[in-house]
Each structure stands twice: as C-alpha cells, then as structure tokens.
Short mmCIF file of C-alpha atoms in Angstrom, two decimals:
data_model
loop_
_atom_site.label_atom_id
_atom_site.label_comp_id
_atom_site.label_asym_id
_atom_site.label_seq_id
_atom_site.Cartn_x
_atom_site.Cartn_y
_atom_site.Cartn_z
CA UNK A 1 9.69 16.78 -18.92
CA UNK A 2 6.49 17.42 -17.06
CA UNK A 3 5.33 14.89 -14.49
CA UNK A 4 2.20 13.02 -14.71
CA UNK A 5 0.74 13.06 -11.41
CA UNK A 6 -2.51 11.24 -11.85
CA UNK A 7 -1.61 7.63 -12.92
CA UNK A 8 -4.64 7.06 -14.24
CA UNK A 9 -3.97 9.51 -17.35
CA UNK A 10 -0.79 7.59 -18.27
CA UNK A 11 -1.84 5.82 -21.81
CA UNK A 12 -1.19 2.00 -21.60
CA UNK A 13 1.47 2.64 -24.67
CA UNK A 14 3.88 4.75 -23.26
CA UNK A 15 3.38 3.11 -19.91
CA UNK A 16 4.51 -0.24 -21.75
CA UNK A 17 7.65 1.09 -23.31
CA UNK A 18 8.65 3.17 -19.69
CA UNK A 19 8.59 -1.13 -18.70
CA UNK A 20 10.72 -1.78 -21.32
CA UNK A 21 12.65 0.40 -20.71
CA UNK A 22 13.27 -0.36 -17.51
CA UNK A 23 13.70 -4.13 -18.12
CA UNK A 24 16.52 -3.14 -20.48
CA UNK A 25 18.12 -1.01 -18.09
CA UNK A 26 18.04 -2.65 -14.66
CA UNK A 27 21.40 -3.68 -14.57
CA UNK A 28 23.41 -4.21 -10.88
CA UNK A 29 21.35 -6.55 -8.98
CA UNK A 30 18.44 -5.05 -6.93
CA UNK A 31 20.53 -2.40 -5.77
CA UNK A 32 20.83 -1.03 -9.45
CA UNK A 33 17.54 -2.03 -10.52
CA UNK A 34 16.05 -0.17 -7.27
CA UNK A 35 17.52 3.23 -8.61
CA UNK A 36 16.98 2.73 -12.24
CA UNK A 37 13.04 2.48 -11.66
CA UNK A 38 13.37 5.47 -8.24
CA UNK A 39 15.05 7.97 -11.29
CA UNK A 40 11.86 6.63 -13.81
CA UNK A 41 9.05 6.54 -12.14
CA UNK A 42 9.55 8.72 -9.11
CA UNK A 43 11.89 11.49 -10.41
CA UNK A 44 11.25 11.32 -14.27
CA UNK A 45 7.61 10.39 -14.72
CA UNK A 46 6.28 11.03 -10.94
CA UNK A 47 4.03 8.18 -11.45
CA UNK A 48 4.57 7.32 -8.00
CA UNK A 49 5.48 9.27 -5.27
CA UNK A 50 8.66 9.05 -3.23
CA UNK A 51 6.15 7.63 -0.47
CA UNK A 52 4.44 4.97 -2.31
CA UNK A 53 7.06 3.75 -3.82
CA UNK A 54 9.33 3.48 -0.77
CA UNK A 55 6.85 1.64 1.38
CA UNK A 56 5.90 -0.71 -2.08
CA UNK A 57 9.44 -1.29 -1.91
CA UNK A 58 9.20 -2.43 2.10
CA UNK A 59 6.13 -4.63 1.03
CA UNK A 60 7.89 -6.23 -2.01
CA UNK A 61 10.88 -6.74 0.37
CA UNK A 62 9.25 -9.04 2.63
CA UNK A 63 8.03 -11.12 0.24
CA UNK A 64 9.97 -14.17 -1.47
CA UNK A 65 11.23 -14.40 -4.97
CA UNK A 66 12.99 -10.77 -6.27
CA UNK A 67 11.95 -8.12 -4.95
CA UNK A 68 12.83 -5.76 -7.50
CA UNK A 69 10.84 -7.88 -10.25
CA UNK A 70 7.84 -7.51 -7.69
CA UNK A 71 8.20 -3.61 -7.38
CA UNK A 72 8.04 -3.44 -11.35
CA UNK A 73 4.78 -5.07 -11.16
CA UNK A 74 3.28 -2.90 -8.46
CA UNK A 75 4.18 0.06 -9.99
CA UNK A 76 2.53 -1.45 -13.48
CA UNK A 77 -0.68 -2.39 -11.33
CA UNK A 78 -0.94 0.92 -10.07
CA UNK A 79 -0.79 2.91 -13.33
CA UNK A 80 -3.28 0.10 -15.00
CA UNK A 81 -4.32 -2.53 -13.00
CA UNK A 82 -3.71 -6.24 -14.02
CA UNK A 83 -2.69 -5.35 -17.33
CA UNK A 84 -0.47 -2.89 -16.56
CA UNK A 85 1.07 -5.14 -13.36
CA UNK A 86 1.41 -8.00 -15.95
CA UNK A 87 3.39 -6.30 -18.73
CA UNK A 88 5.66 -4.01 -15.70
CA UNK A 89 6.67 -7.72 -14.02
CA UNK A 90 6.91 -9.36 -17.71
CA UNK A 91 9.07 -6.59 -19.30
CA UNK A 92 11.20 -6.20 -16.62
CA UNK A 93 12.45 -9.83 -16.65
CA UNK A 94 12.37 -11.08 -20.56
CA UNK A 95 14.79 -8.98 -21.88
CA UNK A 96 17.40 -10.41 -19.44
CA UNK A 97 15.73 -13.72 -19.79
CA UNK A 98 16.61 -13.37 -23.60
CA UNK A 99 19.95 -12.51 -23.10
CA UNK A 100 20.42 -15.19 -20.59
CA UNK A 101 18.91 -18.08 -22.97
CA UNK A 102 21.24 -16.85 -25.51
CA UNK A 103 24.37 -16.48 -23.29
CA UNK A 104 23.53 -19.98 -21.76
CA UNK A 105 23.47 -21.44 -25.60
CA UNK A 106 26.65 -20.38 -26.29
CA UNK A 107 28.30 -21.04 -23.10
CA UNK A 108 26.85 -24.46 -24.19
CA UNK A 109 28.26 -24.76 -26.89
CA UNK A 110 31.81 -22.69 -26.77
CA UNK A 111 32.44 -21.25 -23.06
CA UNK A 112 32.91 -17.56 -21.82
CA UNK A 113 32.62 -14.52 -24.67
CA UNK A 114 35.64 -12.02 -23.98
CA UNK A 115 33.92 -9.82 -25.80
CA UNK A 116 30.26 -10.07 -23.46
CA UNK A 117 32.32 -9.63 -20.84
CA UNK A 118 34.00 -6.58 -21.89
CA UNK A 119 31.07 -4.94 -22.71
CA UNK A 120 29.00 -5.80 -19.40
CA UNK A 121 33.02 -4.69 -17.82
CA UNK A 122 31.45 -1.11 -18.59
CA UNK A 123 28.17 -1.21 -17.61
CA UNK A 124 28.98 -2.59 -13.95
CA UNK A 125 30.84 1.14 -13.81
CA UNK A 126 27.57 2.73 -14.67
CA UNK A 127 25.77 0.93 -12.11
CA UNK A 128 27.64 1.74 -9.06
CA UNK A 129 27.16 5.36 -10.06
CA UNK A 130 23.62 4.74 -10.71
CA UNK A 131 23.24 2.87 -7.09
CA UNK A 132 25.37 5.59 -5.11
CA UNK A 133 23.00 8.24 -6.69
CA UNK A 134 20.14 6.44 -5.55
CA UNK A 135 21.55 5.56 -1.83
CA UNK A 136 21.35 9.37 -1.83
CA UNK A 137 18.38 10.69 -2.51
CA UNK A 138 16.67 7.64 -0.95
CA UNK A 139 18.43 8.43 2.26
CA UNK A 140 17.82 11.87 2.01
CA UNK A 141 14.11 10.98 1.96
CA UNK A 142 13.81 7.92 4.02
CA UNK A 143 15.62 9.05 6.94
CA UNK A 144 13.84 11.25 9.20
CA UNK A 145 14.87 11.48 12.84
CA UNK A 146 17.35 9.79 15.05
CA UNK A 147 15.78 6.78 15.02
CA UNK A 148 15.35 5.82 11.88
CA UNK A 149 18.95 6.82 10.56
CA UNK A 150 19.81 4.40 13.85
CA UNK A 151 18.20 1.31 12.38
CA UNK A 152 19.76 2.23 8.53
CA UNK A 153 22.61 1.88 10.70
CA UNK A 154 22.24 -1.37 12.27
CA UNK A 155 21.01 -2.77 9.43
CA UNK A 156 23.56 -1.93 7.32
CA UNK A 157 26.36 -3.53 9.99
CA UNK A 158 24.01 -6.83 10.75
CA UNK A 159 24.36 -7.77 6.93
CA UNK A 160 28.00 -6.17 6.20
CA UNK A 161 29.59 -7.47 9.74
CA UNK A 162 27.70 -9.81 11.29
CA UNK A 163 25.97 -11.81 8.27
CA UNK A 164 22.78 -11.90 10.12
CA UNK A 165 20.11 -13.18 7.73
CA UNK A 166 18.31 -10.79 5.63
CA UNK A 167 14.60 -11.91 7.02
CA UNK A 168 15.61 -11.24 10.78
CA UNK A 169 17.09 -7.61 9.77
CA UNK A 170 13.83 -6.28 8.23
CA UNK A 171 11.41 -8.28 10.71
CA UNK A 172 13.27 -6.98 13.73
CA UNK A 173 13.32 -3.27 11.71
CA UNK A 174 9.80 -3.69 11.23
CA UNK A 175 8.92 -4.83 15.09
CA UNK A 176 11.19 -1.80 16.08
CA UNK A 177 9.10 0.27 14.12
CA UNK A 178 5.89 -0.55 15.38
CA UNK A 179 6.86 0.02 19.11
CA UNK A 180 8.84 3.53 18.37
CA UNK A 181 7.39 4.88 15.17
CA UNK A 182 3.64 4.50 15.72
CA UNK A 183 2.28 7.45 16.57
CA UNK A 184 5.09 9.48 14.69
CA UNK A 185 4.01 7.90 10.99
CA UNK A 186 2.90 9.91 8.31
CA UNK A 187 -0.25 9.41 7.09
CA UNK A 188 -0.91 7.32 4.16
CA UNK A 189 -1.91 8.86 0.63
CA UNK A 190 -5.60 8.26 0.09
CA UNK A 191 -7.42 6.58 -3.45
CA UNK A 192 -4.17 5.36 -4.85
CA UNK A 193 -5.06 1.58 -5.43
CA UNK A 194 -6.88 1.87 -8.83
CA UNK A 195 -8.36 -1.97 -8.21
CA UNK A 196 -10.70 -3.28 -5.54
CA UNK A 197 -9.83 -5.54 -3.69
CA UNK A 198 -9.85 -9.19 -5.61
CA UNK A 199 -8.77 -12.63 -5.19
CA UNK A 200 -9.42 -13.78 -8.45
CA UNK A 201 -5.99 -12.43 -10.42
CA UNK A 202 -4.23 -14.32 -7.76
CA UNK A 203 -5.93 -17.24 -7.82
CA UNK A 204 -5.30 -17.22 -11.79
CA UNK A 205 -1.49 -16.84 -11.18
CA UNK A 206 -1.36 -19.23 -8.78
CA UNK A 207 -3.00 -21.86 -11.46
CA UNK A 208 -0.94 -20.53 -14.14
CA UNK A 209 2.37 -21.33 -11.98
CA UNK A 210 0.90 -24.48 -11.66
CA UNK A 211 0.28 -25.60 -14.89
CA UNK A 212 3.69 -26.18 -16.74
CA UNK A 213 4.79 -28.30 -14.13
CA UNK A 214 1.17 -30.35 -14.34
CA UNK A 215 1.71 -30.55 -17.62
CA UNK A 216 5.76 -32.05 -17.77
CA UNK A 217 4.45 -34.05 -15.21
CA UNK A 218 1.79 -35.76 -17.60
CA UNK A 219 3.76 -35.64 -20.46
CA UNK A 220 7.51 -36.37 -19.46
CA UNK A 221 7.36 -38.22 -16.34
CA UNK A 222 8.69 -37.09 -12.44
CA UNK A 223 12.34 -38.49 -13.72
CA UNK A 224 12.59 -35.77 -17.13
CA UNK A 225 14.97 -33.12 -15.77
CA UNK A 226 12.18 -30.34 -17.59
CA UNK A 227 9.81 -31.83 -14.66
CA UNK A 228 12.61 -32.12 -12.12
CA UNK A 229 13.34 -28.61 -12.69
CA UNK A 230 9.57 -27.04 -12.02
CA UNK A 231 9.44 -28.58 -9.01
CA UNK A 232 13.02 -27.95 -7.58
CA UNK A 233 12.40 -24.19 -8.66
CA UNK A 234 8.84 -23.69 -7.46
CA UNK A 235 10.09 -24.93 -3.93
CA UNK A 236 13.05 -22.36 -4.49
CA UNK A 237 10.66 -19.39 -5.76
CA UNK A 238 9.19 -19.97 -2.36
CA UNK A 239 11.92 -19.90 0.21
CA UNK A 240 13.71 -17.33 -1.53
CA UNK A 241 13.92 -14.39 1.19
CA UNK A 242 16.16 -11.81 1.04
CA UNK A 243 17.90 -11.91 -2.89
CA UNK A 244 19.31 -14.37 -4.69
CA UNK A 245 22.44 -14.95 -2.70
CA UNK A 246 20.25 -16.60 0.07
CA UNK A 247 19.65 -19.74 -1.66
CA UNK A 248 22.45 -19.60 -4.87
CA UNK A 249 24.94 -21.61 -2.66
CA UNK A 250 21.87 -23.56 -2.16
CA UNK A 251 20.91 -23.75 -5.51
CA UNK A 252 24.69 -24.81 -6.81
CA UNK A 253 25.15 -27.38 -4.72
CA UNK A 254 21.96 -29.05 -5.45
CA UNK A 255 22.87 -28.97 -9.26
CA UNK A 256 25.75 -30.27 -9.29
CA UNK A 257 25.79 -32.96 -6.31
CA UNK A 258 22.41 -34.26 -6.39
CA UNK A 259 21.11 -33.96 -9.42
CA UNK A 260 23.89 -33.68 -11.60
CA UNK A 261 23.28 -31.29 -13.88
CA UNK A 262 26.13 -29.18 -13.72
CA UNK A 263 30.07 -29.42 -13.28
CA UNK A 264 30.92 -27.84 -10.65
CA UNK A 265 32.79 -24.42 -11.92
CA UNK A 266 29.52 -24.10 -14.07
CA UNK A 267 27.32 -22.25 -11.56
CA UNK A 268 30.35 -19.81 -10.96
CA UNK A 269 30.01 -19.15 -14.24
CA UNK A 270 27.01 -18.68 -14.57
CA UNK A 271 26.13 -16.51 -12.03
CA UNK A 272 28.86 -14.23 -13.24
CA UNK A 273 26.57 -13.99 -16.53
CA UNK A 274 23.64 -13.16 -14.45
CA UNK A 275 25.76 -10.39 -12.42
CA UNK A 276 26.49 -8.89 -15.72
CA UNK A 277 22.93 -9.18 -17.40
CA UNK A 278 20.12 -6.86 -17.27
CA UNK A 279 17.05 -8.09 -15.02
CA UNK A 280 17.39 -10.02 -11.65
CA UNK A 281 20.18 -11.83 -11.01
CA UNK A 282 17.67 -15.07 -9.88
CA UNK A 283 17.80 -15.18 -13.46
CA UNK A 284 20.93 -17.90 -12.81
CA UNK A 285 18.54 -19.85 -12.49
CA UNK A 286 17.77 -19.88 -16.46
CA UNK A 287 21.28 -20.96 -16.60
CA UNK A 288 21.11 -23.40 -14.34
CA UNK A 289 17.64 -24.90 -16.22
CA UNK A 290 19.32 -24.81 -19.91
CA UNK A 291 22.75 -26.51 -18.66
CA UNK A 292 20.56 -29.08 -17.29
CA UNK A 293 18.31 -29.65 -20.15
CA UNK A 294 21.57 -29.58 -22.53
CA UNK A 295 22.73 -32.20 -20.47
CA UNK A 296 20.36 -34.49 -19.85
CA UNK A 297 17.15 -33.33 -21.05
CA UNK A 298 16.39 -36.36 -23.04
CA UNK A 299 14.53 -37.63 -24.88
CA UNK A 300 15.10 -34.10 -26.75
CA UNK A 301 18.53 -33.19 -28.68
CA UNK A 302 20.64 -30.83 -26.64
CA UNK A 303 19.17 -27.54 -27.79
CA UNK A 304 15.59 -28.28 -27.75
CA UNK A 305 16.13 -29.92 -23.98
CA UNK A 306 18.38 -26.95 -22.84
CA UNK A 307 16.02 -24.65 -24.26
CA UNK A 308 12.82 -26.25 -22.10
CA UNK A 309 14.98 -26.53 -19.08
CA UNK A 310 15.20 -22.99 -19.71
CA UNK A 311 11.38 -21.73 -20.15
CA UNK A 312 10.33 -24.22 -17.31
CA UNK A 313 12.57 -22.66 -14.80
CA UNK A 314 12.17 -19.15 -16.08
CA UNK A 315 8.72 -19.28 -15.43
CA UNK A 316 8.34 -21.21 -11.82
CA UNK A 317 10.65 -18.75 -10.79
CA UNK A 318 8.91 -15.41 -11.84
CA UNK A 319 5.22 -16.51 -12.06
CA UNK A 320 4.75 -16.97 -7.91
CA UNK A 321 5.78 -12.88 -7.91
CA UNK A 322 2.55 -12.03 -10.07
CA UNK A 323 0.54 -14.29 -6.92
CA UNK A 324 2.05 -12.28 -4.40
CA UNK A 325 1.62 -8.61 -5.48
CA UNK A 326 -2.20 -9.62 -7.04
CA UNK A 327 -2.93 -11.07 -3.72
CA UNK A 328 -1.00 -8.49 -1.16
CA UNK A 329 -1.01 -5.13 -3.04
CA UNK A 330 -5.08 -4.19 -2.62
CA UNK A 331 -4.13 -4.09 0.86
CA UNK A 332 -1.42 -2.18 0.98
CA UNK A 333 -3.27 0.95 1.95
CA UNK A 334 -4.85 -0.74 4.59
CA UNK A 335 -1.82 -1.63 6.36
CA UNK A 336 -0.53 2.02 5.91
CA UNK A 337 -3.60 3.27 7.82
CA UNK A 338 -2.86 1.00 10.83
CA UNK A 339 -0.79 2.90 12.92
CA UNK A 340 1.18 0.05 13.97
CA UNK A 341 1.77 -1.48 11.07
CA UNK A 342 2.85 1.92 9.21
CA UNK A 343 5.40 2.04 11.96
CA UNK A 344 6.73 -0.73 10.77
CA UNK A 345 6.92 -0.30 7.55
CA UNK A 346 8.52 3.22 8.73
CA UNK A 347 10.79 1.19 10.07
CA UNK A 348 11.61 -1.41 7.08
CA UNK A 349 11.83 2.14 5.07
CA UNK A 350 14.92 2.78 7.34
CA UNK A 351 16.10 -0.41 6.86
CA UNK A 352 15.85 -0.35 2.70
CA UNK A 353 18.43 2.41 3.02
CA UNK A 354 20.69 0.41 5.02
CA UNK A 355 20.21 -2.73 2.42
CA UNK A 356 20.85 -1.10 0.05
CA UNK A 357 24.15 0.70 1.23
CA UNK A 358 25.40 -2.60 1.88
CA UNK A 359 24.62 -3.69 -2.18
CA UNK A 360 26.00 -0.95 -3.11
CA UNK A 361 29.29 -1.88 -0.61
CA UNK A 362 29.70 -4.90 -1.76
CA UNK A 363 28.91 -3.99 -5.71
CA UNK A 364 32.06 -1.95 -5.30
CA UNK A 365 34.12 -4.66 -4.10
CA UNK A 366 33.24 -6.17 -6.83
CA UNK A 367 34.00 -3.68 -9.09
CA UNK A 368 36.79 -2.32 -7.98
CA UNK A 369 38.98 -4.98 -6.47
CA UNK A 370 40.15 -8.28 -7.63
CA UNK A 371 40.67 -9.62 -4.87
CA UNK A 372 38.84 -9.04 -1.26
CA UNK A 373 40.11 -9.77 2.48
CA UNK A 374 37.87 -11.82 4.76
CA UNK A 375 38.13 -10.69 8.58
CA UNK A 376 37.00 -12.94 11.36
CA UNK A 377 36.76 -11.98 14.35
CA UNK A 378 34.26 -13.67 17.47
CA UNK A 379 30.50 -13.11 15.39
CA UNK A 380 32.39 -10.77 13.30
CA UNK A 381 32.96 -11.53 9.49
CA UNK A 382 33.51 -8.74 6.64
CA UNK A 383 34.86 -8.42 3.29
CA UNK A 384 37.44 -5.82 2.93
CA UNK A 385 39.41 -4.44 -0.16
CA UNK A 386 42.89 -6.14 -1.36
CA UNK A 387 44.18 -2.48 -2.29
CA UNK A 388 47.48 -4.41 -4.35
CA UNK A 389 44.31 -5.80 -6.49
CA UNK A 390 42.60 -2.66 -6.88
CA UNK A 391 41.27 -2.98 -10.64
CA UNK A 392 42.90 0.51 -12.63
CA UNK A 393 40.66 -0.14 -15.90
CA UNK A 394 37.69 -0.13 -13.40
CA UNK A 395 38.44 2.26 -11.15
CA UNK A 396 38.56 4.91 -14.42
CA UNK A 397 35.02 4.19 -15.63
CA UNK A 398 33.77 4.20 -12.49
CA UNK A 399 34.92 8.08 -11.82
CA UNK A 400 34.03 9.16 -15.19
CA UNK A 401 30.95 7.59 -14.61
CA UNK A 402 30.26 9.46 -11.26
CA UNK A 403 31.18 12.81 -13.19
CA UNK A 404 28.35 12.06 -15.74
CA UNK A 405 25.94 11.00 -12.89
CA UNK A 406 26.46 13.85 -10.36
CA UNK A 407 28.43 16.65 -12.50
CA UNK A 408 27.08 16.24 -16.20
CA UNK A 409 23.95 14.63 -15.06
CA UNK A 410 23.71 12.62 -18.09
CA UNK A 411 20.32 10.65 -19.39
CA UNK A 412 20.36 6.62 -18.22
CA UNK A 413 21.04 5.02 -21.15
CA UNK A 414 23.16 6.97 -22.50
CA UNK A 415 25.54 6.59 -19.09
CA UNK A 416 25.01 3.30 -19.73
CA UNK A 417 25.80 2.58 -23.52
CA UNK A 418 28.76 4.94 -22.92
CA UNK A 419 30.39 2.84 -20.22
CA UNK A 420 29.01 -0.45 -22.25
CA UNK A 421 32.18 1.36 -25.22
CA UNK A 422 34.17 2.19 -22.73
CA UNK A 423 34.42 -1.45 -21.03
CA UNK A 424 34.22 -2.66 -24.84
CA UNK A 425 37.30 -0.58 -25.66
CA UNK A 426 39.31 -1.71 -22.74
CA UNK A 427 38.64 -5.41 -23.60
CA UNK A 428 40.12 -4.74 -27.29
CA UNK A 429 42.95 -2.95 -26.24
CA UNK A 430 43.87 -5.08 -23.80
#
C-alpha cells in the first residue's frame, strides 16, 4: 500500500473508516490500543510520522482522562482539523461504548456470558502479540543514546517495582530531559498543525461537557443518580492521571460504599468486561453508570434508568478529552521548538517505552497466569508469575499468535478474528 505523506490529501471518507477501524480494533488497554493506531497510521498509512506521533503520544500522556482516546483525536485533528479530531476521538470510543451498554444490559439482567468471554479469551492472545510488536519498533525508534534507554529503564522499574505513581515517573522523565537532552533534541517537523491556533473549539467542548449535567440538574434534581453520576464522573475525568487503574479502586469503592450503587463483586466484574472490550478500559465506567441507573435510577423503569446512567457517564468521561487536545494541540509545535521543553518531551519519549513495557508485563500476567505472586520487600512490591497456574489454553494462542505477528506477518484483523475462533473454540470444547 503506498503511504500518504501529505495529510492534507487524505479524503475525509477513508480517513473516517481508518477511525473506525481503529475503534473496533483497539483492544488491550492503552498498551494495545497504542500499537494498533502506531501499525495504522504510522506504518500503514504514514499519516503521521514516527516523530509526531511519539511526542503526540508524550503530550496526550500528561494529560488526564485516556490517553489513548486523546491520541485518536490528535491524529484525526491533524489529518482534518475539528472534524476530523471529532470523529478520530468519537469512533474510537462508541464502538466499545456499544458493546459495553449491551454487555452491562445483560449482565443486568442474567450475569457473566461464557460465551463473551470465550471469545474476548482469544483476542487478549492477539493483543499481547500486537503490544510486544509495538514495544519493538517503538523502542527501536525512541531510544537513542545511553540516556534515554537509562530513563526507559527506570521508568519501567518505578511502576513494575516500586509502584511509584504514574504522574511523578513522566514529570521527573520530563525534568530529566530538559537538563540532559536540550541541546541534543531533534528538531521539530515544520507546518504540520493544519489549524491556527483557536480557543473557540475548546471553549465549545468545555460547554458541551457541561451541559448534560446542567440539564439532569434542572430536570431530575442533585439526588437522581443520572445527576449524581455527571458530577461524580466529571470530577473523575479530571483527576484521572496515568490510566484507569489510578482511580478504579477509587471509583469502586465510591460505588458501592457511598453511594450504593453497586454490590460489591460488581465492579470486579465489570472491569473484567472492560479488559476484554474494544476501546479504553475507563469505559468501566459505563458499567458502573448503567448498574447504577438499573438500580436506582428512578423515577425511570430499570432499563430506561440504566440506560441514562449509561450515556451520562459515557459522555462526562470522554467529552473533557475533546477540551484538552482542542485547547493544547495548536501548541504542540511550539513546545517542540523550545529547546527545553523538546528535551523533555525527549525525555517522556523514553519514558513511553518504559510504560509501555510495563503494560505489556503485566498484560501477560494476565494472560498467561492464573494466579500471580506478590513480593514485598522494604519499598519493593512486584507481581510475579504462579508458574503451577500458568494458563495452557492461553499460553497456545498466544505463540501462534506471535508466529502470525512476527513470522507470517498477518493483517490486524484478521490476527484478531482468528484468535477471537480460537478463544471461541476453546470455550466450547471445554
């Protein structure tokens, strides 16, 4: 396939169904979702270049709510401005947001589908492939010099080892970066930003975040659990640095002890849909909403009140991303061209590749094992593999999955549908 290079010549239509595309795919938390749009956009379509799109990837990073979500709707705003950054960061999230609603309906109504679970049993296979691939030729890229292969490295043990907090890992990368990697930066690419500079998109998304909550407010009262739920998740949307699993414990304990939403096994489950979903795995938090609506969403039946909880939460949580990247991503440039602050976003860059090692560390875990060993020792604590609980069924797709990634070299979705059979057949014969 040749590349299109200019991003400008990239008709709206087939930029809209690449976004589709990708919301479909992104499977595996950010770490998946990461490489699924690196291998799109970067390898496949080389609408952005391996530069841009690793330091949008350090700017979206350092902003709350998903990061991955965000990245989607740079890319879109760079190929077509605030169109094309409005259908990216909507496409990328409402396919899983479908699924989600309808996984959360019948978990309602009947509990956990074997079969779902079989299926999504697969794809997790596909992902780690998909992620190890990326870790890769990201590193590859990323790490130039001693230095910055150091901080991949310190990163990666700070969040594996020491469970330092994801903010003070990429702010100390990025204050590293700007003290040592200065003067050694590369220079930023010139007359990528297709859009001037403009407050006035962000100021619209800022109103539009605003307004479903206004409007519960008016209609439902502060006590309706569909205006309860916009303003719990707006204040979550805004502290959430660093992925989901900064504020899920947060987030579960909340549901089920203050407000009373949810029994407390519930959020286990559902974030176990949301690990096996495509789109961001915030989007527990859709879950969350349509368990409390179904609950106690009155004065609406069960459906109607799970189904607002649902659509209020889904959109407090997504809608502040659009604010951000409107607001930040003019400027991007700009910060590239001061030396300083392209150190440190050299730096970050160095730090990505040791975030996302560590996804893709723990993904496996996940995958692979049953069971995991906690060590503690003095500031010490890591998760290691239970070997006795090493999962066989797992372990199988994953390899055959690697062979298709790095021997057969095999398209995305089909690597993914076949492990979505494969996980499928497993759960049948089983």
């Amino acid at each position: 396939m040749t590349k299109i290079t200019q991003t400008e010549l990239v008709p709206f239509a087939v930029a809209f169904k690449v976004w589709t595309k990708i919301g479909l795919l992104s499977f595996g938390g950010p770490a998946g979702q990461i490489a699924t749009m690196h291998r799109l956009l970067v390898e496949e379509k080389g609408w952005l270049s391996e530069e841009r799109y690793l330091r949008a990837l350090n700017f979206c990073m350092l902003l709350p709510g998903p990061e991955a979500q965000q990245l989607a709707t740079y890319a879109g705003w760079m190929t077509h401005g605030i169109r094309g950054g409005v259908a990216a960061g909507l496409m990328f999230v409402l396919p899983g947001a479908l699924v989600m609603l309808l996984l959360s309906f019948l978990y309602a109504k009947f509990g956990t589908l074997p079969v779902v679970e079989g299926i999504f049993f697969g794809i997790k296979a596909a992902v780690l492939a998909i992620v190890a691939q990326a870790l890769l030729k990201v590193g590859r890229r990323a790490l130039k010099g001693q230095i910055s292969l150091a901080i991949a490295m310190v990163a990666f043990l700070s969040l594996a080892v020491f469970q330092i907090p994801f903010p003070i890992v990429v702010l100390s990368a990025g204050v590293l970066g700007a003290v040592f990697l200065s003067d050694s930066s590369s220079p930023p690419e010139r007359n990528a930003s297709p859009q001037n500079a403009s407050m006035l998109p962000a100021l619209i998304s800022a109103a539009m975040w605003a307004l479903p909550i206004a409007l519960a407010l008016i209609l439902l009262g502060s006590d309706n659990t569909v205006s309860q739920l916009g303003l719990f998740f707006s204040k979550i949307a805004v502290v959430t640095f660093g992925g989901a699993y900064a504020v899920l414990s947060y987030v579960g304990q909340q549901a089920v002890e203050l407000y009373g939403w949810m029994a407390p096994g519930a959020m286990l489950d559902g974030l176990g849909l949301a690990e096996t979903t495509p789109g961001p795995l915030v989007l527990v938090n859709v879950f969350v909403g349509f368990q409390a609506g179904f609950a106690t969403g009155a004065p609406f039946s069960p459906s109607v009140g799970g189904v607002l909880g649902a659509l209020m939460t889904l959109w407090v949580t997504f809608a502040p991303s659009f604010l951000w990247i409107f607001a930040g991503a003019p400027y991007l440039d700009r910060i590239q061209a001061n030396p300083k602050l392209s150190g440190a976003l050299s730096a970050i860059t160095a730090a990505v590749v040791g975030v996302i090692a560590n996804l893709a560390f723990w993904f496996a875990l996940q995958v692979l094992f049953r069971e995991q060993i906690r060590i503690n020792i003095a500031w010490m604590e890591l998760d290691l593999p239970q070997w006795s609980s090493v999962n066989g069924a797992a372990l199988v797709l994953t390899a055959l999955a690697f062979v298709g990634v790095f021997k057969l070299k095999i398209g995305l979705f089909a690597l993914i549908f076949s492990a979505a059979c494969g996980g499928l057949l497993w759960q049948t014969l089983l």
